[in-house]
PDB file of C-alpha atoms in Angstrom:
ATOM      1  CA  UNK A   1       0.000   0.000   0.000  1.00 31.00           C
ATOM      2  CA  UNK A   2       1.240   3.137  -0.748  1.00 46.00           C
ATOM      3  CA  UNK A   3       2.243   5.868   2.174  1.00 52.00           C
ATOM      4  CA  UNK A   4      -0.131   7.914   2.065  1.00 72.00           C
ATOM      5  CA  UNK A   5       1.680  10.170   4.973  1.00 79.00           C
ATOM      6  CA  UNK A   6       4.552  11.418   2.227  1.00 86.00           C
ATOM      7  CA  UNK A   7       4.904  13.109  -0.487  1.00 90.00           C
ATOM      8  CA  UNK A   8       7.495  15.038  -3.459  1.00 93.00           C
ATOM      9  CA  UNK A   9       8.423  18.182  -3.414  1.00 95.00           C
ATOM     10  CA  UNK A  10      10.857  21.116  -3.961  1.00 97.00           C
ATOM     11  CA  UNK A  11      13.369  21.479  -1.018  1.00 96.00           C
ATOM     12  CA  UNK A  12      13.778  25.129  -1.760  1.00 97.00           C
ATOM     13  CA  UNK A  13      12.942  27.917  -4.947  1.00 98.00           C
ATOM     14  CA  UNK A  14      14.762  26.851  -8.187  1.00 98.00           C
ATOM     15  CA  UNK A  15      15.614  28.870 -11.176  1.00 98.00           C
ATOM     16  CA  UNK A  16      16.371  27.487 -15.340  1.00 97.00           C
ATOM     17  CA  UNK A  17      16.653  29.572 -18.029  1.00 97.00           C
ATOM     18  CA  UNK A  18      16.347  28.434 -21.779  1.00 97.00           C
ATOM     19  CA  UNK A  19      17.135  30.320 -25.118  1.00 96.00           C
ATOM     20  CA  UNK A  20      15.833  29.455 -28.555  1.00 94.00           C
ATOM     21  CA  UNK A  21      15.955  31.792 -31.564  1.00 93.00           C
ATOM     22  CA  UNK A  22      16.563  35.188 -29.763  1.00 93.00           C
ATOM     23  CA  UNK A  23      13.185  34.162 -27.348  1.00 95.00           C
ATOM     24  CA  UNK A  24      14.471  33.734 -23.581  1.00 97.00           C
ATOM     25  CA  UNK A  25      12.074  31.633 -21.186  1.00 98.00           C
ATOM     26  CA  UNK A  26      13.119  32.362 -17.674  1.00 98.00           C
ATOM     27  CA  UNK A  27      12.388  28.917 -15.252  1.00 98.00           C
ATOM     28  CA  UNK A  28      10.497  29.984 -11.044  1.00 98.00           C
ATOM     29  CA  UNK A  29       9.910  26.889  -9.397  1.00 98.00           C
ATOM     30  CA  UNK A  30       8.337  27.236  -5.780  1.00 98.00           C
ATOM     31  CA  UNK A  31       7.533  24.933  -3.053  1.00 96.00           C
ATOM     32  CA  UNK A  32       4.399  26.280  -2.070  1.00 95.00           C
ATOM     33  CA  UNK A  33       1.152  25.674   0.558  1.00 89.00           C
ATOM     34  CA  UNK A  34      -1.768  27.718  -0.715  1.00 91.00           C
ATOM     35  CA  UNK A  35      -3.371  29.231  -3.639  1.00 94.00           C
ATOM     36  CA  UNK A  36      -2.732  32.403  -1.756  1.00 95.00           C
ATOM     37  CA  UNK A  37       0.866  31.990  -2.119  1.00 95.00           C
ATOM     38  CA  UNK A  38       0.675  30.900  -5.395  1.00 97.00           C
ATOM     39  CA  UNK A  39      -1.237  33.925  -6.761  1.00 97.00           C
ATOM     40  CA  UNK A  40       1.724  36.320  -4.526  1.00 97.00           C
ATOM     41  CA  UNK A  41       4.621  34.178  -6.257  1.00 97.00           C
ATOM     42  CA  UNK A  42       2.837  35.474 -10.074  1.00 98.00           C
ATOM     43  CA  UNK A  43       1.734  38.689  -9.274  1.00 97.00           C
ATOM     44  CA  UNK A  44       5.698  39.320  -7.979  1.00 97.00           C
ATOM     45  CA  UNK A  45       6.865  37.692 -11.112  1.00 98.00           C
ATOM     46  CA  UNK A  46       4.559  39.910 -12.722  1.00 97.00           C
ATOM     47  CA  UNK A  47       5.506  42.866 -11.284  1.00 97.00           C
ATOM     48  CA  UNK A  48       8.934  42.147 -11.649  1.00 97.00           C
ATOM     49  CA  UNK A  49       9.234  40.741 -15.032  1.00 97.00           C
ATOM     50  CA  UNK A  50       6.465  43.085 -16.897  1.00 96.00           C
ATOM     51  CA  UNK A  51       8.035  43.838 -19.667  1.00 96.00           C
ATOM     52  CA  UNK A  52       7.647  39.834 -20.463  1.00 96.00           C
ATOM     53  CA  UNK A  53       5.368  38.929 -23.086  1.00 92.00           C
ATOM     54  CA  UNK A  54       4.063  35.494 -21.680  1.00 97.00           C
ATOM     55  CA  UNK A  55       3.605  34.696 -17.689  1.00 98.00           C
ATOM     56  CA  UNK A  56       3.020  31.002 -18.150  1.00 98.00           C
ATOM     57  CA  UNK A  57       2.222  28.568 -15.296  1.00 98.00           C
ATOM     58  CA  UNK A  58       1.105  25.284 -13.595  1.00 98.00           C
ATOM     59  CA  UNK A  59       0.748  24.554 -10.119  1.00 98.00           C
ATOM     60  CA  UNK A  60      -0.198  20.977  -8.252  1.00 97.00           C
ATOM     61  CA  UNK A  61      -1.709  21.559  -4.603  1.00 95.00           C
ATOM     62  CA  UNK A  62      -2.125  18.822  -2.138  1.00 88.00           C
ATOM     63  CA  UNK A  63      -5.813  18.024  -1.432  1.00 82.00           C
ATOM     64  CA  UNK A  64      -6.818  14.867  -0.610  1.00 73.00           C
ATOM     65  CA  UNK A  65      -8.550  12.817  -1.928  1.00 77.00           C
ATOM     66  CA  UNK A  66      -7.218  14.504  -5.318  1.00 86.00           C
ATOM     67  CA  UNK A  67      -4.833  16.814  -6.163  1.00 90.00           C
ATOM     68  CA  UNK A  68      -5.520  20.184  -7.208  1.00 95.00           C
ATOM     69  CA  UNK A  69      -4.205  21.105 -10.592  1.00 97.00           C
ATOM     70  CA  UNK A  70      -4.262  24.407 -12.846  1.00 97.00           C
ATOM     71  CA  UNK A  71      -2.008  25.531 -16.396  1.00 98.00           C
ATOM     72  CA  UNK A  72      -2.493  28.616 -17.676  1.00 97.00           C
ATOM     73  CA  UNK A  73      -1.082  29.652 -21.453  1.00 97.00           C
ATOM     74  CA  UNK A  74      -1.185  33.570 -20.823  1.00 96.00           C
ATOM     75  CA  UNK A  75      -1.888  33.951 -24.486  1.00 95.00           C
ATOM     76  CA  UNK A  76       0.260  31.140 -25.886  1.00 96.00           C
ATOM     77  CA  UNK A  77      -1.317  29.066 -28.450  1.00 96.00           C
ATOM     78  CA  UNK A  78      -3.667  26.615 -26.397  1.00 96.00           C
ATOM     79  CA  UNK A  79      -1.802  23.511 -24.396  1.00 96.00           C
ATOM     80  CA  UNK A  80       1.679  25.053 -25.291  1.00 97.00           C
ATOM     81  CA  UNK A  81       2.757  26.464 -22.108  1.00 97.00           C
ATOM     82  CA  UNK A  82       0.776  25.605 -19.260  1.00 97.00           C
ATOM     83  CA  UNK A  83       0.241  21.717 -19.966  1.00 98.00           C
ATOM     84  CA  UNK A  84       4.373  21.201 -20.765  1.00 98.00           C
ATOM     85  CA  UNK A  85       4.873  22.792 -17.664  1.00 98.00           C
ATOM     86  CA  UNK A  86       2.211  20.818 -15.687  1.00 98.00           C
ATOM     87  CA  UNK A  87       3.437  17.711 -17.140  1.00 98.00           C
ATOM     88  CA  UNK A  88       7.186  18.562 -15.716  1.00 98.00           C
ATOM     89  CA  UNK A  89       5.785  19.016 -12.390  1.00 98.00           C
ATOM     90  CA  UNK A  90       3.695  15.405 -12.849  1.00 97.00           C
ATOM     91  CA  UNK A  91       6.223  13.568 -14.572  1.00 97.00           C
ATOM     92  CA  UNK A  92       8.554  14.443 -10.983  1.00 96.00           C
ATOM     93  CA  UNK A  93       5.401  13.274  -9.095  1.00 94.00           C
ATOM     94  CA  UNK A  94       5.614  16.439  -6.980  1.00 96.00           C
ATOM     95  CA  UNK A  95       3.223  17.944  -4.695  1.00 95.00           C
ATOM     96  CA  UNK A  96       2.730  21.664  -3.343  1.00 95.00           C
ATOM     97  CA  UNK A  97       4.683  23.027  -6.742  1.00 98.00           C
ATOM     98  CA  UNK A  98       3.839  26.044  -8.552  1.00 98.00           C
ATOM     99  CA  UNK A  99       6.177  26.806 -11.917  1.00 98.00           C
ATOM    100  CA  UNK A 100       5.923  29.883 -13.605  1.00 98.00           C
ATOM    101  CA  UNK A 101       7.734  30.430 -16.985  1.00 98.00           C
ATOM    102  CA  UNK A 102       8.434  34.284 -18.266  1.00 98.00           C
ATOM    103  CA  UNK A 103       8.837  34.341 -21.664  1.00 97.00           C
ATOM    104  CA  UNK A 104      10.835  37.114 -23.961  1.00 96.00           C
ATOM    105  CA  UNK A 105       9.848  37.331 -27.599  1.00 93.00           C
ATOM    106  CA  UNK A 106      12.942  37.007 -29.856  1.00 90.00           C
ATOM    107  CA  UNK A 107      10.902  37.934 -32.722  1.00 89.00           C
ATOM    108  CA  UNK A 108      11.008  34.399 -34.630  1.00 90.00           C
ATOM    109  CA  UNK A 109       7.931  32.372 -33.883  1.00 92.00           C
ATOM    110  CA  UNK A 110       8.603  28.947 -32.711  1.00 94.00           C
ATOM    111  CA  UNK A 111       5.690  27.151 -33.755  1.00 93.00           C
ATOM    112  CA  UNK A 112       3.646  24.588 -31.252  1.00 95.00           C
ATOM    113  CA  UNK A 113       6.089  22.339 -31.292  1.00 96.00           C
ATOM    114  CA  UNK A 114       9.068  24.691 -30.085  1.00 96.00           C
ATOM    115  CA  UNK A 115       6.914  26.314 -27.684  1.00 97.00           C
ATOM    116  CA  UNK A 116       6.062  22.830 -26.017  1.00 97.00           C
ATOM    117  CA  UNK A 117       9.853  21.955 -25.987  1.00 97.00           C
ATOM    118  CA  UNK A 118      10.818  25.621 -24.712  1.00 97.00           C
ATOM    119  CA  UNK A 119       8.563  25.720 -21.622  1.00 98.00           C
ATOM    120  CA  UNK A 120       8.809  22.101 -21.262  1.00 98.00           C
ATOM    121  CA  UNK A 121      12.505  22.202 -20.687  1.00 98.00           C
ATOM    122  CA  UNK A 122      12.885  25.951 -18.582  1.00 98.00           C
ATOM    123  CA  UNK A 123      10.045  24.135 -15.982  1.00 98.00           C
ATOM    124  CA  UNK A 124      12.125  21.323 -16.170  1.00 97.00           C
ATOM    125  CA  UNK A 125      15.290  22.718 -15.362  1.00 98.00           C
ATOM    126  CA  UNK A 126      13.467  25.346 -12.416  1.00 98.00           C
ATOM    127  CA  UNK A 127      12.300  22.131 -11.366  1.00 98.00           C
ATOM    128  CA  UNK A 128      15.797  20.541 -11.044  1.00 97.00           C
ATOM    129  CA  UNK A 129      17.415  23.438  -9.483  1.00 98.00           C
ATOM    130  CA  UNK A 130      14.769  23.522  -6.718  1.00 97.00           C
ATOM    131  CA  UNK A 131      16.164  20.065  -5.577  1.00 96.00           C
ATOM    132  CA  UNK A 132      13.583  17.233  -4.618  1.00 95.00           C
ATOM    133  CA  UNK A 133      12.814  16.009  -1.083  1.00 95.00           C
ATOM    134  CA  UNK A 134       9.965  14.204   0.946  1.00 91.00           C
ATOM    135  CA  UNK A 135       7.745  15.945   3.204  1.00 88.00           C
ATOM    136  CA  UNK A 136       5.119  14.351   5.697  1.00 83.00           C
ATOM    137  CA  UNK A 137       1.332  15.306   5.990  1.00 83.00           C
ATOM    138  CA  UNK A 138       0.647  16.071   9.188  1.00 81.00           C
ATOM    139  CA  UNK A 139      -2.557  16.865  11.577  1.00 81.00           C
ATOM    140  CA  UNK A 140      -1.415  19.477  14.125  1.00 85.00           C
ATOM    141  CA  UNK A 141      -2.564  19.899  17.389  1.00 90.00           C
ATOM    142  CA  UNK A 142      -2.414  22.205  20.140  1.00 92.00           C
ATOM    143  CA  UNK A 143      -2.587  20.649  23.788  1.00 93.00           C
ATOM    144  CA  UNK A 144      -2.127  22.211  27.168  1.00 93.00           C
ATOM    145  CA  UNK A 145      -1.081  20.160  30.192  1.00 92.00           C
ATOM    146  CA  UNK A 146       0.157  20.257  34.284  1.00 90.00           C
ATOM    147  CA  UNK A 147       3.741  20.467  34.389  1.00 86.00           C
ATOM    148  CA  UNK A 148       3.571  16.791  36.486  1.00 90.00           C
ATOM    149  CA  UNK A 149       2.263  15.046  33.014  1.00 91.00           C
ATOM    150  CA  UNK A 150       4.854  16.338  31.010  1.00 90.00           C
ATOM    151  CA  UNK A 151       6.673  13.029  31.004  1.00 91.00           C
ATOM    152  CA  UNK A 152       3.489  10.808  29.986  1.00 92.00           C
ATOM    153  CA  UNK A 153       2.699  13.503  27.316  1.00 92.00           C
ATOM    154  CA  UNK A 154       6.440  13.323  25.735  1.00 91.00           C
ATOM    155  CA  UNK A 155       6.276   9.304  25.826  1.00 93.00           C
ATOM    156  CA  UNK A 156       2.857   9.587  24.016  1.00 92.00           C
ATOM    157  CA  UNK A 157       4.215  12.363  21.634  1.00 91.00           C
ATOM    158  CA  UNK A 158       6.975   9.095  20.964  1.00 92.00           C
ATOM    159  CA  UNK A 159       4.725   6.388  20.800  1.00 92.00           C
ATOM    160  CA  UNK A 160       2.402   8.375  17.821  1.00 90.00           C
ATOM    161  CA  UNK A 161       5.566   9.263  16.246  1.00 88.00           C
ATOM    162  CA  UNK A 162       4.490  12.533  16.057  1.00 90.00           C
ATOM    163  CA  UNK A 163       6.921  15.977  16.737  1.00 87.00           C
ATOM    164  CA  UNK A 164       6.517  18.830  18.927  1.00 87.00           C
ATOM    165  CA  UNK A 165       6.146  21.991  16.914  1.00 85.00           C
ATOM    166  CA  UNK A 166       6.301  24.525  19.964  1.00 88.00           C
ATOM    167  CA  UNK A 167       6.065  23.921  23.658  1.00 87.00           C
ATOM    168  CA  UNK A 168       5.315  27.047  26.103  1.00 88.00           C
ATOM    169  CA  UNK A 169       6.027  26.272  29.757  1.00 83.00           C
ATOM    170  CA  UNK A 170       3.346  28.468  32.245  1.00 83.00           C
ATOM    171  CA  UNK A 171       1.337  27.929  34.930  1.00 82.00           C
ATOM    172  CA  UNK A 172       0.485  24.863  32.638  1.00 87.00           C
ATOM    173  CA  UNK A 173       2.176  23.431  29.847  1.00 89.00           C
ATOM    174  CA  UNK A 174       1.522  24.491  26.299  1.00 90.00           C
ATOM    175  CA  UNK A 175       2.259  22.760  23.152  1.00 90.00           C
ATOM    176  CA  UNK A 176       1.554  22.268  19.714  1.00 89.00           C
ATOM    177  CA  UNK A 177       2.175  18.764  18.079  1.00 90.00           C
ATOM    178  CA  UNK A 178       2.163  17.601  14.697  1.00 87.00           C
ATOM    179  CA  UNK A 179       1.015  13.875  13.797  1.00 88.00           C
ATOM    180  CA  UNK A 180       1.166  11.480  10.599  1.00 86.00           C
ATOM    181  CA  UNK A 181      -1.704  12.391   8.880  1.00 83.00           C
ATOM    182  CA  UNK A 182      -2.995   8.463   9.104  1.00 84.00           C
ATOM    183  CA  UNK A 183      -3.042   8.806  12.707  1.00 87.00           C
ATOM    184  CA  UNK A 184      -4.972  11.780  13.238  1.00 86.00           C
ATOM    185  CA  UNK A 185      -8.218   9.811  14.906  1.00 89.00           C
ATOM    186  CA  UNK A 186      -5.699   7.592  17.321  1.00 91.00           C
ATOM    187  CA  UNK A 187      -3.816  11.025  18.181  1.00 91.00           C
ATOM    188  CA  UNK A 188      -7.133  12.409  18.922  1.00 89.00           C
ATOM    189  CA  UNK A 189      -7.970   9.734  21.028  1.00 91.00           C
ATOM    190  CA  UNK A 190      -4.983   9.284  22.845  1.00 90.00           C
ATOM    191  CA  UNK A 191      -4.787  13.278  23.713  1.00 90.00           C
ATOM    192  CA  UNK A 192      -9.032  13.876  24.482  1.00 88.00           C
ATOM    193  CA  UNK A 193      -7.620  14.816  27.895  1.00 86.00           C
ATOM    194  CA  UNK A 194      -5.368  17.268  26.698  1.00 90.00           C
ATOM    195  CA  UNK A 195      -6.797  18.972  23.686  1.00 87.00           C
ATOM    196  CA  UNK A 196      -7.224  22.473  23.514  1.00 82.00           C
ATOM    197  CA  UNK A 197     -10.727  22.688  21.495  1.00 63.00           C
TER     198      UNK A 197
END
Protein backbone atom coordinates (compact mmCIF):
# COMPACT_ATOMS: atom_id res chain seq x y z
CA UNK A 1 0.00 0.00 0.00
CA UNK A 2 1.24 3.14 -0.75
CA UNK A 3 2.24 5.87 2.17
CA UNK A 4 -0.13 7.91 2.06
CA UNK A 5 1.68 10.17 4.97
CA UNK A 6 4.55 11.42 2.23
CA UNK A 7 4.90 13.11 -0.49
CA UNK A 8 7.49 15.04 -3.46
CA UNK A 9 8.42 18.18 -3.41
CA UNK A 10 10.86 21.12 -3.96
CA UNK A 11 13.37 21.48 -1.02
CA UNK A 12 13.78 25.13 -1.76
CA UNK A 13 12.94 27.92 -4.95
CA UNK A 14 14.76 26.85 -8.19
CA UNK A 15 15.61 28.87 -11.18
CA UNK A 16 16.37 27.49 -15.34
CA UNK A 17 16.65 29.57 -18.03
CA UNK A 18 16.35 28.43 -21.78
CA UNK A 19 17.14 30.32 -25.12
CA UNK A 20 15.83 29.46 -28.55
CA UNK A 21 15.96 31.79 -31.56
CA UNK A 22 16.56 35.19 -29.76
CA UNK A 23 13.18 34.16 -27.35
CA UNK A 24 14.47 33.73 -23.58
CA UNK A 25 12.07 31.63 -21.19
CA UNK A 26 13.12 32.36 -17.67
CA UNK A 27 12.39 28.92 -15.25
CA UNK A 28 10.50 29.98 -11.04
CA UNK A 29 9.91 26.89 -9.40
CA UNK A 30 8.34 27.24 -5.78
CA UNK A 31 7.53 24.93 -3.05
CA UNK A 32 4.40 26.28 -2.07
CA UNK A 33 1.15 25.67 0.56
CA UNK A 34 -1.77 27.72 -0.72
CA UNK A 35 -3.37 29.23 -3.64
CA UNK A 36 -2.73 32.40 -1.76
CA UNK A 37 0.87 31.99 -2.12
CA UNK A 38 0.68 30.90 -5.40
CA UNK A 39 -1.24 33.93 -6.76
CA UNK A 40 1.72 36.32 -4.53
CA UNK A 41 4.62 34.18 -6.26
CA UNK A 42 2.84 35.47 -10.07
CA UNK A 43 1.73 38.69 -9.27
CA UNK A 44 5.70 39.32 -7.98
CA UNK A 45 6.87 37.69 -11.11
CA UNK A 46 4.56 39.91 -12.72
CA UNK A 47 5.51 42.87 -11.28
CA UNK A 48 8.93 42.15 -11.65
CA UNK A 49 9.23 40.74 -15.03
CA UNK A 50 6.47 43.09 -16.90
CA UNK A 51 8.03 43.84 -19.67
CA UNK A 52 7.65 39.83 -20.46
CA UNK A 53 5.37 38.93 -23.09
CA UNK A 54 4.06 35.49 -21.68
CA UNK A 55 3.60 34.70 -17.69
CA UNK A 56 3.02 31.00 -18.15
CA UNK A 57 2.22 28.57 -15.30
CA UNK A 58 1.10 25.28 -13.59
CA UNK A 59 0.75 24.55 -10.12
CA UNK A 60 -0.20 20.98 -8.25
CA UNK A 61 -1.71 21.56 -4.60
CA UNK A 62 -2.12 18.82 -2.14
CA UNK A 63 -5.81 18.02 -1.43
CA UNK A 64 -6.82 14.87 -0.61
CA UNK A 65 -8.55 12.82 -1.93
CA UNK A 66 -7.22 14.50 -5.32
CA UNK A 67 -4.83 16.81 -6.16
CA UNK A 68 -5.52 20.18 -7.21
CA UNK A 69 -4.20 21.10 -10.59
CA UNK A 70 -4.26 24.41 -12.85
CA UNK A 71 -2.01 25.53 -16.40
CA UNK A 72 -2.49 28.62 -17.68
CA UNK A 73 -1.08 29.65 -21.45
CA UNK A 74 -1.18 33.57 -20.82
CA UNK A 75 -1.89 33.95 -24.49
CA UNK A 76 0.26 31.14 -25.89
CA UNK A 77 -1.32 29.07 -28.45
CA UNK A 78 -3.67 26.61 -26.40
CA UNK A 79 -1.80 23.51 -24.40
CA UNK A 80 1.68 25.05 -25.29
CA UNK A 81 2.76 26.46 -22.11
CA UNK A 82 0.78 25.61 -19.26
CA UNK A 83 0.24 21.72 -19.97
CA UNK A 84 4.37 21.20 -20.77
CA UNK A 85 4.87 22.79 -17.66
CA UNK A 86 2.21 20.82 -15.69
CA UNK A 87 3.44 17.71 -17.14
CA UNK A 88 7.19 18.56 -15.72
CA UNK A 89 5.78 19.02 -12.39
CA UNK A 90 3.69 15.41 -12.85
CA UNK A 91 6.22 13.57 -14.57
CA UNK A 92 8.55 14.44 -10.98
CA UNK A 93 5.40 13.27 -9.10
CA UNK A 94 5.61 16.44 -6.98
CA UNK A 95 3.22 17.94 -4.69
CA UNK A 96 2.73 21.66 -3.34
CA UNK A 97 4.68 23.03 -6.74
CA UNK A 98 3.84 26.04 -8.55
CA UNK A 99 6.18 26.81 -11.92
CA UNK A 100 5.92 29.88 -13.61
CA UNK A 101 7.73 30.43 -16.98
CA UNK A 102 8.43 34.28 -18.27
CA UNK A 103 8.84 34.34 -21.66
CA UNK A 104 10.84 37.11 -23.96
CA UNK A 105 9.85 37.33 -27.60
CA UNK A 106 12.94 37.01 -29.86
CA UNK A 107 10.90 37.93 -32.72
CA UNK A 108 11.01 34.40 -34.63
CA UNK A 109 7.93 32.37 -33.88
CA UNK A 110 8.60 28.95 -32.71
CA UNK A 111 5.69 27.15 -33.76
CA UNK A 112 3.65 24.59 -31.25
CA UNK A 113 6.09 22.34 -31.29
CA UNK A 114 9.07 24.69 -30.08
CA UNK A 115 6.91 26.31 -27.68
CA UNK A 116 6.06 22.83 -26.02
CA UNK A 117 9.85 21.95 -25.99
CA UNK A 118 10.82 25.62 -24.71
CA UNK A 119 8.56 25.72 -21.62
CA UNK A 120 8.81 22.10 -21.26
CA UNK A 121 12.51 22.20 -20.69
CA UNK A 122 12.88 25.95 -18.58
CA UNK A 123 10.04 24.14 -15.98
CA UNK A 124 12.12 21.32 -16.17
CA UNK A 125 15.29 22.72 -15.36
CA UNK A 126 13.47 25.35 -12.42
CA UNK A 127 12.30 22.13 -11.37
CA UNK A 128 15.80 20.54 -11.04
CA UNK A 129 17.42 23.44 -9.48
CA UNK A 130 14.77 23.52 -6.72
CA UNK A 131 16.16 20.06 -5.58
CA UNK A 132 13.58 17.23 -4.62
CA UNK A 133 12.81 16.01 -1.08
CA UNK A 134 9.96 14.20 0.95
CA UNK A 135 7.74 15.95 3.20
CA UNK A 136 5.12 14.35 5.70
CA UNK A 137 1.33 15.31 5.99
CA UNK A 138 0.65 16.07 9.19
CA UNK A 139 -2.56 16.86 11.58
CA UNK A 140 -1.42 19.48 14.12
CA UNK A 141 -2.56 19.90 17.39
CA UNK A 142 -2.41 22.20 20.14
CA UNK A 143 -2.59 20.65 23.79
CA UNK A 144 -2.13 22.21 27.17
CA UNK A 145 -1.08 20.16 30.19
CA UNK A 146 0.16 20.26 34.28
CA UNK A 147 3.74 20.47 34.39
CA UNK A 148 3.57 16.79 36.49
CA UNK A 149 2.26 15.05 33.01
CA UNK A 150 4.85 16.34 31.01
CA UNK A 151 6.67 13.03 31.00
CA UNK A 152 3.49 10.81 29.99
CA UNK A 153 2.70 13.50 27.32
CA UNK A 154 6.44 13.32 25.74
CA UNK A 155 6.28 9.30 25.83
CA UNK A 156 2.86 9.59 24.02
CA UNK A 157 4.22 12.36 21.63
CA UNK A 158 6.98 9.10 20.96
CA UNK A 159 4.73 6.39 20.80
CA UNK A 160 2.40 8.37 17.82
CA UNK A 161 5.57 9.26 16.25
CA UNK A 162 4.49 12.53 16.06
CA UNK A 163 6.92 15.98 16.74
CA UNK A 164 6.52 18.83 18.93
CA UNK A 165 6.15 21.99 16.91
CA UNK A 166 6.30 24.52 19.96
CA UNK A 167 6.07 23.92 23.66
CA UNK A 168 5.32 27.05 26.10
CA UNK A 169 6.03 26.27 29.76
CA UNK A 170 3.35 28.47 32.24
CA UNK A 171 1.34 27.93 34.93
CA UNK A 172 0.48 24.86 32.64
CA UNK A 173 2.18 23.43 29.85
CA UNK A 174 1.52 24.49 26.30
CA UNK A 175 2.26 22.76 23.15
CA UNK A 176 1.55 22.27 19.71
CA UNK A 177 2.17 18.76 18.08
CA UNK A 178 2.16 17.60 14.70
CA UNK A 179 1.01 13.87 13.80
CA UNK A 180 1.17 11.48 10.60
CA UNK A 181 -1.70 12.39 8.88
CA UNK A 182 -2.99 8.46 9.10
CA UNK A 183 -3.04 8.81 12.71
CA UNK A 184 -4.97 11.78 13.24
CA UNK A 185 -8.22 9.81 14.91
CA UNK A 186 -5.70 7.59 17.32
CA UNK A 187 -3.82 11.03 18.18
CA UNK A 188 -7.13 12.41 18.92
CA UNK A 189 -7.97 9.73 21.03
CA UNK A 190 -4.98 9.28 22.85
CA UNK A 191 -4.79 13.28 23.71
CA UNK A 192 -9.03 13.88 24.48
CA UNK A 193 -7.62 14.82 27.90
CA UNK A 194 -5.37 17.27 26.70
CA UNK A 195 -6.80 18.97 23.69
CA UNK A 196 -7.22 22.47 23.51
CA UNK A 197 -10.73 22.69 21.49
Amino acid sequence: MENTDTYRTLAHPGTGIYREKGSKFLGFAYPVESEEEIKAHIEALKKEYYDARHHCYAYVLDTPPEPLMRAHDDGEPAHSAGTPILNQIRSLELLNVLVVVVRYFGGTKLGVPGLIRAYKTAAEAALLDGGITERTREAFFHITYGYEETSQVMRLIHELGARLVEQDFQSRCNARIAVPLSRRAEARAQLQNWLVS
